[in-house]
Amino acid sequence: MSSNTNKRSIEDLLKMLAMGETLTSSQEKEMKDYKFWKTQPVPALDEKITKEGPIDDIKTPADVPDTPLPLIKDFEWCTIDIEDDKQLDELYKLLYDNYVEDTDATFRFKYSHEFFKWALMPPKWVKEWHTGVRVKETGKLVAFIAATPVTIKLNKSDTIIDSVEINFLCIHKKLRNKRLAPIMIKEITRKVNKHDIWQALYTGGSILPTPLATCRYQHRPINWSKLHDVEFSHLPANQTKASMLAHYALPNATKLPGLRRMEEKDISQTLSLLNKYQERFDIVEIFNEEEFRHCMLGSNTNETSTSNVIKSFVVENAEGKITDFFSYYLLPFTVLENTHHDELGIAYLFYYATDAKDEKYKPRLTDLITDALITSKQYNVDVFNCLTSQDNTFFLKNCKFGSGDGFLNYYLFNYKTFPMNGGIDPQTKQVIEDTTSGVGVVLL
Ligand code: MYA
């Protein structure tokens, strides 16, 4: 593909990242057309939720089969050992070639070993939940699905749910549309049920029965000229390159006094701050200190380690109190066939919190996230992404984020909840400014 046929906008990038439904694609599938999903314990598409709670009858692990589901002939189940570099490479290759639908094949997620370990090995991770499918004869890895443990809290009903997060579902392009995905989902369900866990949280670009919330991708150019070079962002008709650069320019120094990288010693205080802050959302993740440490400081265990994947900062005031924090993770793109650039740096906003209140709240969030943008420059970030989740609609405009075309749907397996605000108007899909969303969980 020559680069001059490769005209793109940031919206295209975000569409790719969302991997699914966009504003323009119509959603015509009805519940009866979901041959697999209509058999699963999920709310129907048009269902009016009157009561929250689990959908399936109570079962015990003993009720669940001990043996894996039968697979199509010539294929076999396997467990991918994330601690084995060779197997990690196989997973990398499967995802590199098959995870993101990029028709031009010009951009690929640049997963690193560290990223996989961070994402797939949180405390209490279960090896067998990294489930693959191989070709029997050659051993080639052709499909993957992962479950990782997570504790969810529904704030309104004060309900805590021991659950899993499902991620990295991927089937080799040549094996698509053969109904393998339902078998993989049923097999991971069986394995998780064996551990007496009956609920799962997952996200996706595609519409399935039935999202509990839908958020919209937002992006903030950091290195506008590079985005322009790789033809991600075009020059609006009434603008010049210089005016775009000026518009997106960020200072080199951060603004908030006391801002610094988060350290081991901050874990306890910052987790308390986050716990308090998260009370405002409907669905949140509950961390213990060990889990929070892994999420915010990365998979390395030595105290001086600095993760290349997750970046966390705190604001410490003169009295030694942590008043604010933010975190973001880095997942760059490999850029193929571009003479000037071979990588695009991408940051994703993760968890954040502040103790600022009332009229101080919105300006504080704006300052905090502006500082996040500024710090990201040192890690070669070219575009900073987030969703309309959490309290992001309070700072999107002031921090110069723009709406992308991509949407992200949030799902709970085997649990009904009342619908939650995803930060956008359900009809117009426009951002509802300065409104707390229901979604306090951030999935990778
Ligand atoms: S989201 C990321 C998903 N991955 C990608 O987008 C990568 C590129 N795409 C692919 O690799 C394939 O297209 C996939 C589908 C694997 C997505 N979630 O085998 P099929 C339904 C759930 O013929 P394929 C992530 O990782 C589809 O509606 N279901 O299709 C979270 C249809 O069912 P129905 C999906 O295209 C994953 C059936 O599959 C998805 O060859 C959460 C068709 O099967 C999807 N993203 O393969 C999984 N896409 O007839 C659910 C399609 O009813 C977890 N389908 O319409 C549930 C909780 C499980 C644990 C519970 C524990 C308690």
CSV table of C-alpha atoms and ligand atoms in Angstrom, one decimal, residues 19 29 33-37 98-99 101 164 166-171 176-182 185 188-189 192-193 197-200 202-203 206 208 413, ligand 1:
chain,number,residue,atom,x,y,z
A,19,MET,CA,-12.9,-2.5,16.5
A,29,LYS,CA,-29.6,-7.5,14.3
A,33,ASP,CA,-30.7,-13.3,15.2
A,34,TYR,CA,-28.2,-13.7,18.0
A,35,LYS,CA,-28.1,-17.5,17.7
A,36,PHE,CA,-25.5,-17.9,20.4
A,37,TRP,CA,-26.2,-15.0,22.7
A,98,ASN,CA,-5.4,-11.0,13.7
A,99,TYR,CA,-6.5,-8.8,16.5
A,101,GLU,CA,-9.0,-5.2,11.7
A,164,VAL,CA,-13.6,-12.1,35.9
A,166,ILE,CA,-12.7,-11.3,29.6
A,167,ASN,CA,-10.3,-9.9,27.1
A,168,PHE,CA,-8.1,-10.7,24.0
A,169,LEU,CA,-10.7,-13.0,22.4
A,170,CYS,CA,-9.1,-13.6,19.0
A,171,ILE,CA,-9.6,-16.1,16.2
A,176,ARG,CA,-13.6,-16.8,11.2
A,177,ASN,CA,-17.4,-17.3,10.9
A,178,LYS,CA,-17.1,-20.9,11.8
A,179,ARG,CA,-18.9,-20.5,15.2
A,180,LEU,CA,-15.6,-21.1,17.1
A,181,ALA,CA,-16.2,-17.9,19.3
A,182,PRO,CA,-19.2,-19.4,21.1
A,185,ILE,CA,-16.8,-18.4,25.3
A,188,ILE,CA,-13.8,-20.1,29.4
A,189,THR,CA,-17.2,-19.9,31.2
A,192,VAL,CA,-14.3,-19.8,35.5
A,193,ASN,CA,-17.4,-21.5,36.9
A,197,ILE,CA,-17.3,-17.5,39.8
A,198,TRP,CA,-20.5,-16.8,37.9
A,199,GLN,CA,-20.2,-13.2,36.5
A,200,ALA,CA,-17.9,-11.6,34.0
A,202,TYR,CA,-16.2,-7.4,29.2
A,203,THR,CA,-16.2,-4.7,26.6
A,206,SER,CA,-19.7,-4.7,18.6
A,208,LEU,CA,-24.3,-7.8,21.7
A,413,PHE,CA,-22.4,-11.7,32.0
B,1,MYA,S1,-13.5,-7.9,22.7
B,1,MYA,C1,-12.3,-8.2,21.4
B,1,MYA,C2,-12.8,-9.1,20.3
B,1,MYA,N1,-11.8,-9.4,19.4
B,1,MYA,C3,-11.6,-8.9,18.2
B,1,MYA,O1,-12.4,-8.0,17.8
B,1,MYA,C4,-10.5,-9.4,17.3
B,1,MYA,C5,-10.8,-9.6,15.9
B,1,MYA,N2,-12.0,-10.5,15.7
B,1,MYA,C6,-11.9,-11.8,15.9
B,1,MYA,O2,-10.9,-12.4,16.3
B,1,MYA,C7,-13.2,-12.6,15.7
B,1,MYA,O3,-14.0,-11.8,14.8
B,1,MYA,C8,-14.0,-12.9,17.0
B,1,MYA,C9,-15.4,-13.5,16.7
B,1,MYA,C10,-13.2,-13.8,17.9
B,1,MYA,C11,-14.3,-11.6,17.8
B,1,MYA,N3,-17.7,-10.8,21.9
B,1,MYA,O4,-16.8,-17.7,15.7
B,1,MYA,P1,-17.9,-16.9,15.1
B,1,MYA,C12,-20.4,-13.5,18.5
B,1,MYA,C13,-18.6,-11.7,22.1
B,1,MYA,O5,-18.5,-17.4,13.9
B,1,MYA,P2,-15.9,-14.9,14.5
B,1,MYA,C14,-13.1,-9.1,23.8
B,1,MYA,O6,-12.0,-9.7,23.8
B,1,MYA,C15,-21.3,-13.2,17.4
B,1,MYA,O7,-22.3,-12.2,17.8
B,1,MYA,N4,-19.3,-12.4,21.1
B,1,MYA,O8,-17.4,-15.4,14.9
B,1,MYA,C16,-14.1,-9.4,24.9
B,1,MYA,C17,-21.9,-14.5,17.1
B,1,MYA,O9,-22.9,-14.8,18.1
B,1,MYA,P3,-24.5,-14.7,17.7
B,1,MYA,C18,-18.9,-12.1,19.9
B,1,MYA,O10,-16.1,-13.6,13.8
B,1,MYA,C19,-14.8,-10.8,24.5
B,1,MYA,C20,-20.8,-15.5,17.3
B,1,MYA,O11,-19.8,-14.8,18.2
B,1,MYA,C21,-17.9,-11.1,19.6
B,1,MYA,O12,-15.2,-16.0,13.7
B,1,MYA,C22,-15.9,-11.1,25.4
B,1,MYA,C23,-20.1,-15.8,16.0
B,1,MYA,O13,-19.0,-16.6,16.2
B,1,MYA,C24,-17.3,-10.5,20.7
B,1,MYA,N5,-16.3,-9.6,20.5
B,1,MYA,O14,-15.1,-14.7,15.9
B,1,MYA,C25,-16.5,-12.5,25.1
B,1,MYA,N6,-17.7,-11.1,18.3
B,1,MYA,O15,-24.8,-15.7,16.7
B,1,MYA,C26,-17.8,-12.8,25.9
B,1,MYA,C27,-18.6,-11.9,17.7
B,1,MYA,O16,-25.2,-14.8,19.0
B,1,MYA,C28,-17.4,-13.2,27.3
B,1,MYA,N7,-19.3,-12.5,18.7
B,1,MYA,O17,-24.6,-13.3,17.1
B,1,MYA,C29,-18.6,-13.7,28.1
B,1,MYA,C30,-18.3,-14.1,29.5
B,1,MYA,C31,-17.6,-15.4,29.5
B,1,MYA,C32,-17.1,-15.8,30.9
B,1,MYA,C33,-18.2,-16.0,31.9
B,1,MYA,C34,-17.6,-16.4,33.3
B,1,MYA,C35,-18.6,-16.4,34.3
